[in-house]
Amino acid sequence: MTNQELLQRSLAAVWHPCTQMKQHESFPLIPISRGEGVWLYDCEGRRFLDAVSSWWVNLFGHNEPRIKAAISRQMDSLEHVMLAGFTHEPAVRLSEQLAELTGLGHAFYGSDGASATEIALKMSAHSWRNKGLPQKNRFVYLENSYHGETLGALSVTDVPIFRSAYAPLVRDNFCVMNPDWRQAREGETAQDVAERAASALAALLAEKHGEIAALILEPLVQGAAGMAMYDPLYLRRARSLCDQFGVHLIADEIAVGFGRTGTMFACEQAGIRPDLLCLSKGITGGYLPLAAVLCQDDIYRAFYHDETARGFLHSHSYTGNPLACAAALATLAIFKEDEVIARNREKALRFDAFFAGLAAHPRVKNWRRTGMIWAFDVTDATAGFAQRFFAAALAQGVLVRPIGETVYFMPPYVLNDDEAQQLAAGTLAALEQTR
Ligand SMILES: *Cc1c(COP(=O)(O)O)cnc(C)c1O
């Protein structure tokens, strides 16, 4: 198909996600026909540097030969079997490896990030019920949090544009201050902000812990909030408050897991272990939809019983799909083989130097980085900035999709020095052209 044909037929047949479709009257869709490394190509051979890793899922570039080969090998033996009552090698091996990496166990699979959130929320509340504490069934979430867009996930998501229209369908939970260091007052450090946020959490838990099942948070970086970053101290405080008040800690590492923050998992930087851990996005290297929730043993044991109804009777048709598990195993193998975490550490420092011009730009404030995530806010962004910037960047051959006034890079880890310099130049040019 040509670009033009693809656009017309798509608008006629496809309902695109997270989109006011009418805006495509003035901002055309971008038709993509293939990908290679960090590049996406349209039908006429124009290419765009995928600086957002195709919505944060791609780790090692498009068309990665090892992941492709693993999926293809798996396809030759077993494409799918239900995981209720049956098992298979890719699910077993992946669960064992995830357990070894996280110190948690009994991986429960879903298909997308939001399904992981639903699973974690249900597991937490149901485990309290099984322990004779059914009144512990509400949740605490942070300001500007994002945990997905199904109804349960929306009940712990603080993004009005995603939530408001569905408010009557969504259960009320408790929202507390987040530790985003941009809230620092005169003379305050990031750690002071973390302490302030922890005090707010302490006050809520002290009063309401009897009805609270869990605190859910995005460790170190609140992605959809616009890459809000915070000090690991907050995670240590949250962990000890959850212990003190008998509340589960759910770490949503759907976006920040698999090396994004500079360690395999963000929680490692605080030296804490959550009670429940949600994983998705990068887990398959961006190849196939897969999510996993891992938990501490006491949660698993709360369900282990003669009575069927005390079990975790949750499922999705594609739970533990063998092709997706094979892609995830190949992804984990690449982390080892290519020493990804160590190499990213050096890469990020080199990229910092390439991005220095941007960081010093007079219209840039709150320049920040955690691991392989860079972000800045534009001082004078006006309404519609994100969309105009996106279009201006595309004209420069870079795919950067700002959130409000925040521009960020979350590139595939295979981005090389040359490409990082192109990204910096394209972003700078787009900034010059966009208010
Ligand atoms: C993307 C995301 C989700 C939801 O994942 P989907 O696959 O889009 O459902 C949940 N939590 C966080 C932190 C995310 O970034």
CSV table of C-alpha atoms and ligand atoms in Angstrom, one decimal:
chain,number,residue,atom,x,y,z
A,1,MET,CA,0.0,0.0,0.0
A,2,THR,CA,1.1,3.6,-0.5
A,3,ASN,CA,1.2,6.1,2.3
A,4,GLN,CA,-1.9,7.8,1.1
A,5,GLU,CA,-3.9,4.7,0.7
A,6,LEU,CA,-2.9,3.4,4.1
A,7,LEU,CA,-3.9,6.7,5.8
A,8,GLN,CA,-7.4,6.7,4.2
A,9,ARG,CA,-8.2,3.1,4.8
A,10,SER,CA,-6.9,3.4,8.4
A,11,LEU,CA,-9.2,6.3,9.2
A,12,ALA,CA,-12.1,4.5,7.7
A,13,ALA,CA,-11.5,1.1,9.5
A,14,VAL,CA,-9.4,1.6,12.6
A,15,TRP,CA,-10.2,3.3,15.9
A,16,HIS,CA,-6.8,4.5,17.1
A,17,PRO,CA,-5.9,4.4,20.8
A,18,CYS,CA,-5.6,7.4,23.0
A,19,THR,CA,-6.8,9.6,20.2
A,20,GLN,CA,-9.4,12.2,19.4
A,21,MET,CA,-9.9,10.9,15.9
A,22,LYS,CA,-11.1,14.2,14.5
A,23,GLN,CA,-7.7,15.7,15.1
A,24,HIS,CA,-6.4,13.5,12.3
A,25,GLU,CA,-8.2,15.9,10.0
A,26,SER,CA,-5.3,18.3,10.7
A,27,PHE,CA,-2.6,16.0,12.0
A,28,PRO,CA,-2.2,13.0,9.6
A,29,LEU,CA,-1.4,9.5,10.9
A,30,ILE,CA,2.1,8.3,10.2
A,31,PRO,CA,2.0,5.1,8.1
A,32,ILE,CA,4.7,2.7,9.0
A,33,SER,CA,5.7,-0.2,6.9
A,34,ARG,CA,8.9,-1.6,8.5
A,35,GLY,CA,11.4,-1.1,11.4
A,36,GLU,CA,15.1,-1.6,11.7
A,37,GLY,CA,17.1,-0.8,14.8
A,38,VAL,CA,16.0,2.5,16.2
A,39,TRP,CA,14.4,3.5,12.9
A,40,LEU,CA,10.8,3.2,11.6
A,41,TYR,CA,10.1,3.6,7.9
A,42,ASP,CA,7.0,4.7,6.1
A,43,CYS,CA,5.9,3.3,2.8
A,44,GLU,CA,7.9,5.8,0.8
A,45,GLY,CA,11.2,5.1,2.6
A,46,ARG,CA,11.1,8.2,4.9
A,47,ARG,CA,12.5,7.2,8.3
A,48,PHE,CA,12.0,8.3,11.9
A,49,LEU,CA,14.2,7.7,14.9
A,50,ASP,CA,12.0,6.0,17.5
A,51,ALA,CA,13.0,7.9,20.6
A,52,VAL,CA,10.0,6.7,22.6
A,53,SER,CA,10.7,3.0,21.9
A,54,SER,CA,7.2,2.6,20.4
A,55,TRP,CA,5.4,3.6,23.7
A,56,TRP,CA,8.3,2.4,25.9
A,57,VAL,CA,8.2,-1.3,24.9
A,58,ASN,CA,11.1,-1.7,22.6
A,59,LEU,CA,14.5,-2.4,24.2
A,60,PHE,CA,16.9,-3.6,21.5
A,61,GLY,CA,15.5,-2.1,18.4
A,62,HIS,CA,13.1,-3.2,15.7
A,63,ASN,CA,13.9,-6.4,13.8
A,64,GLU,CA,16.2,-7.8,16.5
A,65,PRO,CA,17.5,-11.1,15.1
A,66,ARG,CA,17.8,-13.0,18.4
A,67,ILE,CA,14.2,-12.3,19.6
A,68,LYS,CA,12.9,-13.0,16.1
A,69,ALA,CA,14.7,-16.4,16.0
A,70,ALA,CA,13.4,-17.3,19.4
A,71,ILE,CA,9.8,-16.7,18.5
A,72,SER,CA,10.2,-18.5,15.3
A,73,ARG,CA,11.8,-21.6,17.0
A,74,GLN,CA,8.9,-21.6,19.5
A,75,MET,CA,6.4,-21.4,16.7
A,76,ASP,CA,7.7,-24.7,15.3
A,77,SER,CA,6.8,-26.6,18.5
A,78,LEU,CA,3.9,-24.9,20.3
A,79,GLU,CA,2.2,-21.6,19.5
A,80,HIS,CA,-0.3,-21.7,22.4
A,81,VAL,CA,-1.9,-23.8,25.0
A,82,MET,CA,-4.1,-22.7,27.9
A,83,LEU,CA,-2.1,-22.3,31.2
A,84,ALA,CA,-5.0,-23.5,33.4
A,85,GLY,CA,-4.5,-27.2,34.0
A,86,PHE,CA,-1.5,-27.3,31.5
A,87,THR,CA,2.0,-26.0,31.5
A,88,HIS,CA,4.9,-25.6,29.1
A,89,GLU,CA,8.6,-25.0,29.1
A,90,PRO,CA,8.8,-21.3,28.1
A,91,ALA,CA,6.4,-20.3,31.0
A,92,VAL,CA,8.3,-22.4,33.5
A,93,ARG,CA,11.7,-21.1,32.5
A,94,LEU,CA,10.6,-17.5,32.3
A,95,SER,CA,8.9,-17.8,35.8
A,96,GLU,CA,12.1,-19.2,37.3
A,97,GLN,CA,14.3,-16.5,35.7
A,98,LEU,CA,12.0,-13.7,36.8
A,99,ALA,CA,12.0,-15.1,40.3
A,100,GLU,CA,15.8,-15.2,40.4
A,101,LEU,CA,16.0,-11.6,39.2
A,102,THR,CA,13.4,-10.2,41.6
A,103,GLY,CA,13.5,-12.4,44.7
A,104,LEU,CA,9.7,-12.8,44.3
A,105,GLY,CA,7.8,-15.9,43.1
A,106,HIS,CA,4.9,-17.6,41.4
A,107,ALA,CA,4.7,-15.4,38.3
A,108,PHE,CA,1.1,-14.9,37.2
A,109,TYR,CA,0.7,-13.9,33.6
A,110,GLY,CA,-1.6,-11.3,31.8
A,111,SER,CA,-1.4,-9.7,28.5
A,112,ASP,CA,-0.9,-5.9,29.0
A,113,GLY,CA,0.2,-3.6,31.6
A,114,ALA,CA,-3.3,-2.8,32.7
A,115,SER,CA,-4.0,-6.5,33.2
A,116,ALA,CA,-1.0,-6.7,35.5
A,117,THR,CA,-2.4,-3.8,37.6
A,118,GLU,CA,-5.8,-5.5,37.8
A,119,ILE,CA,-4.1,-8.8,38.9
A,120,ALA,CA,-2.0,-7.1,41.6
A,121,LEU,CA,-5.0,-5.1,43.0
A,122,LYS,CA,-7.2,-8.2,43.1
A,123,MET,CA,-4.5,-10.4,44.5
A,124,SER,CA,-3.8,-8.0,47.3
A,125,ALA,CA,-7.4,-7.4,48.4
A,126,HIS,CA,-8.3,-11.1,48.0
A,127,SER,CA,-5.3,-12.2,50.1
A,128,TRP,CA,-6.5,-10.0,53.0
A,129,ARG,CA,-10.0,-11.4,52.6
A,130,ASN,CA,-8.5,-14.9,52.8
A,131,LYS,CA,-6.6,-13.9,55.9
A,132,GLY,CA,-9.9,-12.8,57.6
A,133,LEU,CA,-9.5,-9.1,56.9
A,134,PRO,CA,-12.1,-8.4,54.1
A,135,GLN,CA,-12.4,-4.7,55.1
A,136,LYS,CA,-8.8,-4.1,53.8
A,137,ASN,CA,-10.0,-3.5,50.2
A,138,ARG,CA,-9.0,0.0,49.2
A,139,PHE,CA,-5.8,1.3,47.7
A,140,VAL,CA,-3.5,4.2,48.1
A,141,TYR,CA,-1.9,5.8,44.9
A,142,LEU,CA,0.2,8.8,44.3
A,143,GLU,CA,-0.7,12.2,42.7
A,144,ASN,CA,-0.1,12.0,38.9
A,145,SER,CA,0.2,8.3,39.0
A,146,TYR,CA,-0.6,6.1,35.9
A,147,HIS,CA,-1.3,2.4,36.2
A,148,GLY,CA,-3.4,1.7,33.1
A,149,GLU,CA,-6.8,2.4,31.8
A,150,THR,CA,-9.1,-0.5,32.7
A,151,LEU,CA,-11.6,0.4,35.4
A,152,GLY,CA,-9.6,-1.0,38.3
A,153,ALA,CA,-6.4,0.5,37.1
A,154,LEU,CA,-8.1,3.9,36.6
A,155,SER,CA,-9.2,3.8,40.2
A,156,VAL,CA,-5.5,4.2,41.1
A,157,THR,CA,-4.6,6.5,38.2
A,158,ASP,CA,-4.5,10.3,38.8
A,159,VAL,CA,-4.6,11.6,35.2
A,160,PRO,CA,-7.9,13.5,34.8
A,161,ILE,CA,-8.0,13.3,31.0
A,162,PHE,CA,-8.0,9.5,31.2
A,163,ARG,CA,-10.3,9.3,34.2
A,164,SER,CA,-12.9,12.0,34.4
A,165,ALA,CA,-15.3,10.7,31.8
A,166,TYR,CA,-15.5,7.4,33.7
A,167,ALA,CA,-15.6,8.8,37.2
A,168,PRO,CA,-19.0,7.2,38.0
A,169,LEU,CA,-17.6,3.8,37.0
A,170,VAL,CA,-14.5,4.1,39.1
A,171,ARG,CA,-14.1,3.3,42.8
A,172,ASP,CA,-12.8,6.0,45.1
A,173,ASN,CA,-9.4,5.3,46.6
A,174,PHE,CA,-6.9,7.4,48.5
A,175,CYS,CA,-4.6,9.8,46.6
A,176,VAL,CA,-1.5,11.1,48.4
A,177,MET,CA,1.3,13.5,47.6
A,178,ASN,CA,4.0,12.2,45.2
A,179,PRO,CA,7.7,12.8,45.7
A,180,ASP,CA,8.4,14.5,42.3
A,181,TRP,CA,11.4,16.6,43.1
A,182,ARG,CA,10.1,19.4,40.9
A,183,GLN,CA,8.0,20.3,43.9
A,184,ALA,CA,11.0,21.3,45.9
A,185,ARG,CA,10.5,24.6,47.8
A,186,GLU,CA,13.3,27.2,48.3
A,187,GLY,CA,16.2,25.4,49.9
A,188,GLU,CA,14.7,21.9,49.7
A,189,THR,CA,16.5,18.9,48.2
A,190,ALA,CA,14.9,15.9,46.3
A,191,GLN,CA,15.3,14.0,49.6
A,192,ASP,CA,13.4,16.7,51.5
A,193,VAL,CA,10.5,16.4,49.0
A,194,ALA,CA,10.7,12.6,49.5
A,195,GLU,CA,10.5,13.0,53.2
A,196,ARG,CA,7.5,15.4,52.9
A,197,ALA,CA,5.7,13.0,50.7
A,198,ALA,CA,6.5,10.1,53.1
A,199,SER,CA,5.0,12.1,56.0
A,200,ALA,CA,1.7,12.5,54.0
A,201,LEU,CA,1.7,8.8,53.4
A,202,ALA,CA,2.4,8.1,57.1
A,203,ALA,CA,-0.5,10.3,58.2
A,204,LEU,CA,-2.9,8.5,55.8
A,205,LEU,CA,-1.8,5.0,56.7
A,206,ALA,CA,-2.0,5.8,60.5
A,207,GLU,CA,-5.6,6.8,60.1
A,208,LYS,CA,-6.9,4.4,57.5
A,209,HIS,CA,-4.7,1.3,57.4
A,210,GLY,CA,-7.6,-0.9,58.6
A,211,GLU,CA,-9.3,-0.4,55.3
A,212,ILE,CA,-6.3,-0.3,53.0
A,213,ALA,CA,-5.0,-3.3,51.1
A,214,ALA,CA,-2.1,-1.8,49.3
A,215,LEU,CA,-0.1,1.2,48.2
A,216,ILE,CA,0.7,1.1,44.5
A,217,LEU,CA,3.4,3.2,42.9
A,218,GLU,CA,5.8,3.6,39.9
A,219,PRO,CA,9.3,3.3,41.4
A,220,LEU,CA,11.7,6.2,40.7
A,221,VAL,CA,9.9,7.6,37.6
A,222,GLN,CA,6.2,8.4,37.1
A,223,GLY,CA,6.2,7.9,33.4
A,224,ALA,CA,2.8,9.2,32.1
A,225,ALA,CA,2.9,12.1,34.6
A,226,GLY,CA,5.7,13.5,32.3
A,227,MET,CA,8.7,11.5,33.5
A,228,ALA,CA,8.4,12.9,37.1
A,229,MET,CA,11.5,11.6,38.9
A,230,TYR,CA,12.1,11.2,42.6
A,231,ASP,CA,14.7,10.1,45.2
A,232,PRO,CA,14.9,6.4,46.1
A,233,LEU,CA,14.6,7.5,49.7
A,234,TYR,CA,10.8,7.7,49.2
A,235,LEU,CA,10.7,4.0,48.3
A,236,ARG,CA,12.6,3.0,51.5
A,237,ARG,CA,10.1,5.2,53.6
A,238,ALA,CA,7.1,3.7,51.7
A,239,ARG,CA,8.4,0.1,52.3
A,240,SER,CA,8.9,0.6,56.0
A,241,LEU,CA,5.5,2.4,56.4
A,242,CYS,CA,3.8,-0.4,54.6
A,243,ASP,CA,5.5,-2.9,56.9
A,244,GLN,CA,4.5,-0.9,60.0
A,245,PHE,CA,0.9,-0.6,59.1
A,246,GLY,CA,0.3,-4.0,57.5
A,247,VAL,CA,-0.3,-2.7,53.9
A,248,HIS,CA,1.1,-4.3,50.7
A,249,LEU,CA,3.5,-2.4,48.5
A,250,ILE,CA,2.7,-2.9,44.8
A,251,ALA,CA,5.6,-1.8,42.6
A,252,ASP,CA,4.4,-1.0,39.1
A,253,GLU,CA,7.6,-1.5,37.1
A,254,ILE,CA,5.7,-1.9,33.8
A,255,ALA,CA,7.5,1.1,32.3
A,256,VAL,CA,10.6,1.4,34.5
A,257,GLY,CA,11.5,-2.3,34.7
A,258,PHE,CA,14.1,-4.1,32.5
A,259,GLY,CA,16.9,-1.5,32.8
A,260,ARG,CA,15.1,1.7,32.1
A,261,THR,CA,16.2,3.4,35.3
A,262,GLY,CA,19.8,2.1,35.2
A,263,THR,CA,19.3,-1.1,37.2
A,264,MET,CA,17.3,-4.2,36.0
A,265,PHE,CA,14.5,-3.1,38.3
A,266,ALA,CA,14.0,0.4,39.8
A,267,CYS,CA,13.4,-1.0,43.3
A,268,GLU,CA,16.9,-2.2,43.5
A,269,GLN,CA,18.2,1.4,43.8
A,270,ALA,CA,16.3,1.7,47.1
A,271,GLY,CA,17.3,-1.8,48.2
A,272,ILE,CA,13.7,-2.7,48.8
A,273,ARG,CA,11.5,-5.6,47.7
A,274,PRO,CA,7.8,-5.0,47.0
A,275,ASP,CA,5.0,-7.5,48.0
A,276,LEU,CA,3.7,-7.5,44.4
A,277,LEU,CA,5.6,-6.5,41.3
A,278,CYS,CA,3.9,-5.7,37.9
A,279,LEU,CA,5.9,-6.2,34.8
A,280,SER,CA,5.1,-5.7,31.1
A,281,LYS,CA,6.2,-3.4,28.2
A,282,GLY,CA,9.9,-4.2,27.8
A,283,ILE,CA,9.5,-7.8,29.0
A,284,THR,CA,9.3,-9.2,25.5
A,285,GLY,CA,11.7,-6.6,24.0
A,286,GLY,CA,8.7,-5.0,22.4
A,287,TYR,CA,7.7,-8.0,20.4
A,288,LEU,CA,4.6,-9.4,21.8
A,289,PRO,CA,2.1,-8.4,24.5
A,290,LEU,CA,2.9,-10.0,27.9
A,291,ALA,CA,2.5,-9.0,31.5
A,292,ALA,CA,3.6,-10.8,34.7
A,293,VAL,CA,2.8,-10.2,38.4
A,294,LEU,CA,5.2,-11.7,41.0
A,295,CYS,CA,4.6,-11.8,44.7
A,296,GLN,CA,6.0,-12.6,48.1
A,297,ASP,CA,5.3,-16.1,49.3
A,298,ASP,CA,2.9,-15.1,52.1
A,299,ILE,CA,0.5,-13.7,49.5
A,300,TYR,CA,0.7,-16.9,47.5
A,301,ARG,CA,0.1,-19.0,50.6
A,302,ALA,CA,-3.0,-17.0,51.5
A,303,PHE,CA,-4.7,-18.6,48.5
A,304,TYR,CA,-3.4,-22.1,48.9
A,305,HIS,CA,-6.4,-24.0,50.4
A,306,ASP,CA,-8.8,-26.9,49.9
A,307,GLU,CA,-11.6,-24.5,49.0
A,308,THR,CA,-11.7,-23.5,45.3
A,309,ALA,CA,-13.1,-20.1,46.0
A,310,ARG,CA,-10.1,-19.1,48.0
A,311,GLY,CA,-7.9,-19.6,44.9
A,312,PHE,CA,-7.0,-16.8,42.6
A,313,LEU,CA,-9.7,-17.4,40.0
A,314,HIS,CA,-8.5,-14.9,37.4
A,315,SER,CA,-7.5,-15.6,33.8
A,316,HIS,CA,-7.0,-14.2,30.4
A,317,SER,CA,-7.3,-16.4,27.3
A,318,TYR,CA,-3.7,-15.8,26.3
A,319,THR,CA,-2.3,-16.2,29.9
A,320,GLY,CA,1.4,-17.3,29.6
A,321,ASN,CA,1.4,-17.5,25.8
A,322,PRO,CA,4.5,-19.6,24.7
A,323,LEU,CA,5.5,-17.2,21.9
A,324,ALA,CA,5.5,-14.2,24.2
A,325,CYS,CA,7.3,-16.2,26.9
A,326,ALA,CA,10.0,-17.2,24.3
A,327,ALA,CA,10.4,-13.6,23.3
A,328,ALA,CA,10.8,-12.7,27.0
A,329,LEU,CA,13.4,-15.4,27.5
A,330,ALA,CA,15.4,-14.1,24.5
A,331,THR,CA,15.1,-10.6,25.9
A,332,LEU,CA,16.6,-11.7,29.3
A,333,ALA,CA,19.3,-13.6,27.4
A,334,ILE,CA,20.3,-10.4,25.6
A,335,PHE,CA,20.7,-8.6,28.9
A,336,LYS,CA,23.3,-11.2,30.0
A,337,GLU,CA,25.0,-11.7,26.6
A,338,ASP,CA,25.4,-8.0,25.8
A,339,GLU,CA,26.0,-6.8,29.4
A,340,VAL,CA,23.2,-4.3,28.8
A,341,ILE,CA,23.0,-2.7,32.2
A,342,ALA,CA,26.7,-2.0,32.5
A,343,ARG,CA,27.0,-0.8,28.9
A,344,ASN,CA,23.9,1.5,29.3
A,345,ARG,CA,25.6,3.2,32.2
A,346,GLU,CA,28.5,4.3,30.0
A,347,LYS,CA,26.2,5.1,27.1
A,348,ALA,CA,24.0,7.3,29.2
A,349,LEU,CA,27.0,9.4,30.3
A,350,ARG,CA,28.1,9.8,26.6
A,351,PHE,CA,24.6,10.8,25.6
A,352,ASP,CA,24.5,13.4,28.4
A,353,ALA,CA,27.3,15.1,26.7
A,354,PHE,CA,25.5,15.1,23.3
A,355,PHE,CA,22.4,16.4,25.0
A,356,ALA,CA,24.3,19.2,26.9
A,357,GLY,CA,23.2,21.9,24.3
A,358,LEU,CA,19.6,21.0,24.9
A,359,ALA,CA,20.0,20.9,28.6
A,360,ALA,CA,21.5,24.4,28.6
A,361,HIS,CA,18.9,25.9,26.2
A,362,PRO,CA,17.2,29.0,27.7
A,363,ARG,CA,13.7,27.6,27.2
A,364,VAL,CA,14.5,24.3,28.9
A,365,LYS,CA,14.0,23.8,32.6
A,366,ASN,CA,14.1,20.8,35.0
A,367,TRP,CA,16.5,18.9,32.8
A,368,ARG,CA,16.6,15.4,34.3
A,369,ARG,CA,17.7,11.8,33.8
A,370,THR,CA,17.3,8.5,35.5
A,371,GLY,CA,19.1,5.7,33.8
A,372,MET,CA,18.1,5.6,30.1
A,373,ILE,CA,15.2,8.1,30.5
A,374,TRP,CA,15.9,11.8,29.8
A,375,ALA,CA,13.3,14.6,30.2
A,376,PHE,CA,12.9,18.4,30.3
A,377,ASP,CA,10.1,20.9,30.6
A,378,VAL,CA,9.7,23.8,28.1
A,379,THR,CA,9.3,27.1,30.0
A,380,ASP,CA,7.0,28.8,27.6
A,381,ALA,CA,4.9,26.0,26.1
A,382,THR,CA,1.4,27.1,25.1
A,383,ALA,CA,-1.8,25.1,24.5
A,384,GLY,CA,-1.3,22.4,21.8
A,385,PHE,CA,2.5,22.5,22.3
A,386,ALA,CA,2.9,18.7,22.5
A,387,GLN,CA,1.2,18.1,19.1
A,388,ARG,CA,3.0,20.9,17.3
A,389,PHE,CA,6.4,19.7,18.7
A,390,PHE,CA,5.6,16.1,17.7
A,391,ALA,CA,5.0,17.3,14.1
A,392,ALA,CA,8.1,19.6,14.0
A,393,ALA,CA,10.3,16.7,15.3
A,394,LEU,CA,8.9,14.3,12.8
A,395,ALA,CA,9.8,16.8,10.0
A,396,GLN,CA,13.4,16.4,11.4
A,397,GLY,CA,13.1,12.6,11.3
A,398,VAL,CA,12.8,12.0,15.0
A,399,LEU,CA,9.8,10.5,16.8
A,400,VAL,CA,9.5,12.4,20.1
A,401,ARG,CA,6.0,12.6,21.7
A,402,PRO,CA,5.9,15.2,24.5
A,403,ILE,CA,3.5,14.8,27.4
A,404,GLY,CA,2.1,18.3,28.0
A,405,GLU,CA,5.1,20.7,28.3
A,406,THR,CA,7.5,17.8,29.0
A,407,VAL,CA,9.8,16.5,26.2
A,408,TYR,CA,11.4,13.1,26.9
A,409,PHE,CA,13.6,10.5,25.4
A,410,MET,CA,13.1,6.8,26.3
A,411,PRO,CA,15.1,5.3,23.4
A,412,PRO,CA,15.8,1.7,22.5
A,413,TYR,CA,19.1,0.7,24.2
A,414,VAL,CA,20.7,0.1,20.9
A,415,LEU,CA,20.7,3.8,20.1
A,416,ASN,CA,24.3,4.6,19.0
A,417,ASP,CA,26.4,7.7,19.4
A,418,ASP,CA,25.7,8.9,15.9
A,419,GLU,CA,21.9,8.4,16.3
A,420,ALA,CA,22.0,10.1,19.8
A,421,GLN,CA,23.5,13.2,18.1
A,422,GLN,CA,20.9,13.1,15.4
A,423,LEU,CA,18.2,12.9,18.1
A,424,ALA,CA,19.8,15.9,19.9
A,425,ALA,CA,20.0,18.0,16.7
A,426,GLY,CA,16.4,17.1,15.6
A,427,THR,CA,15.0,17.9,19.0
A,428,LEU,CA,16.9,21.2,19.2
A,429,ALA,CA,15.6,22.2,15.8
A,430,ALA,CA,12.0,21.2,16.7
A,431,LEU,CA,12.3,23.3,19.9
A,432,GLU,CA,13.5,26.3,18.0
A,433,GLN,CA,10.4,26.0,15.8
A,434,THR,CA,7.7,25.3,18.5
A,435,ARG,CA,6.2,27.5,21.1
B,1,LIG,C1,2.0,1.7,30.2
B,1,LIG,C2,1.8,1.5,31.7
B,1,LIG,C3,0.7,0.8,32.2
B,1,LIG,C4,-0.3,0.1,31.3
B,1,LIG,O1,0.2,-0.8,30.4
B,1,LIG,P1,-0.7,-1.1,29.1
B,1,LIG,O2,0.1,-2.2,28.5
B,1,LIG,O3,-0.7,0.1,28.3
B,1,LIG,O4,-2.0,-1.5,29.6
B,1,LIG,C5,0.6,0.6,33.6
B,1,LIG,N1,1.5,1.2,34.4
B,1,LIG,C6,2.5,2.0,33.9
B,1,LIG,C7,3.5,2.6,34.9
B,1,LIG,C8,2.7,2.2,32.6
B,1,LIG,O5,3.7,3.0,32.1
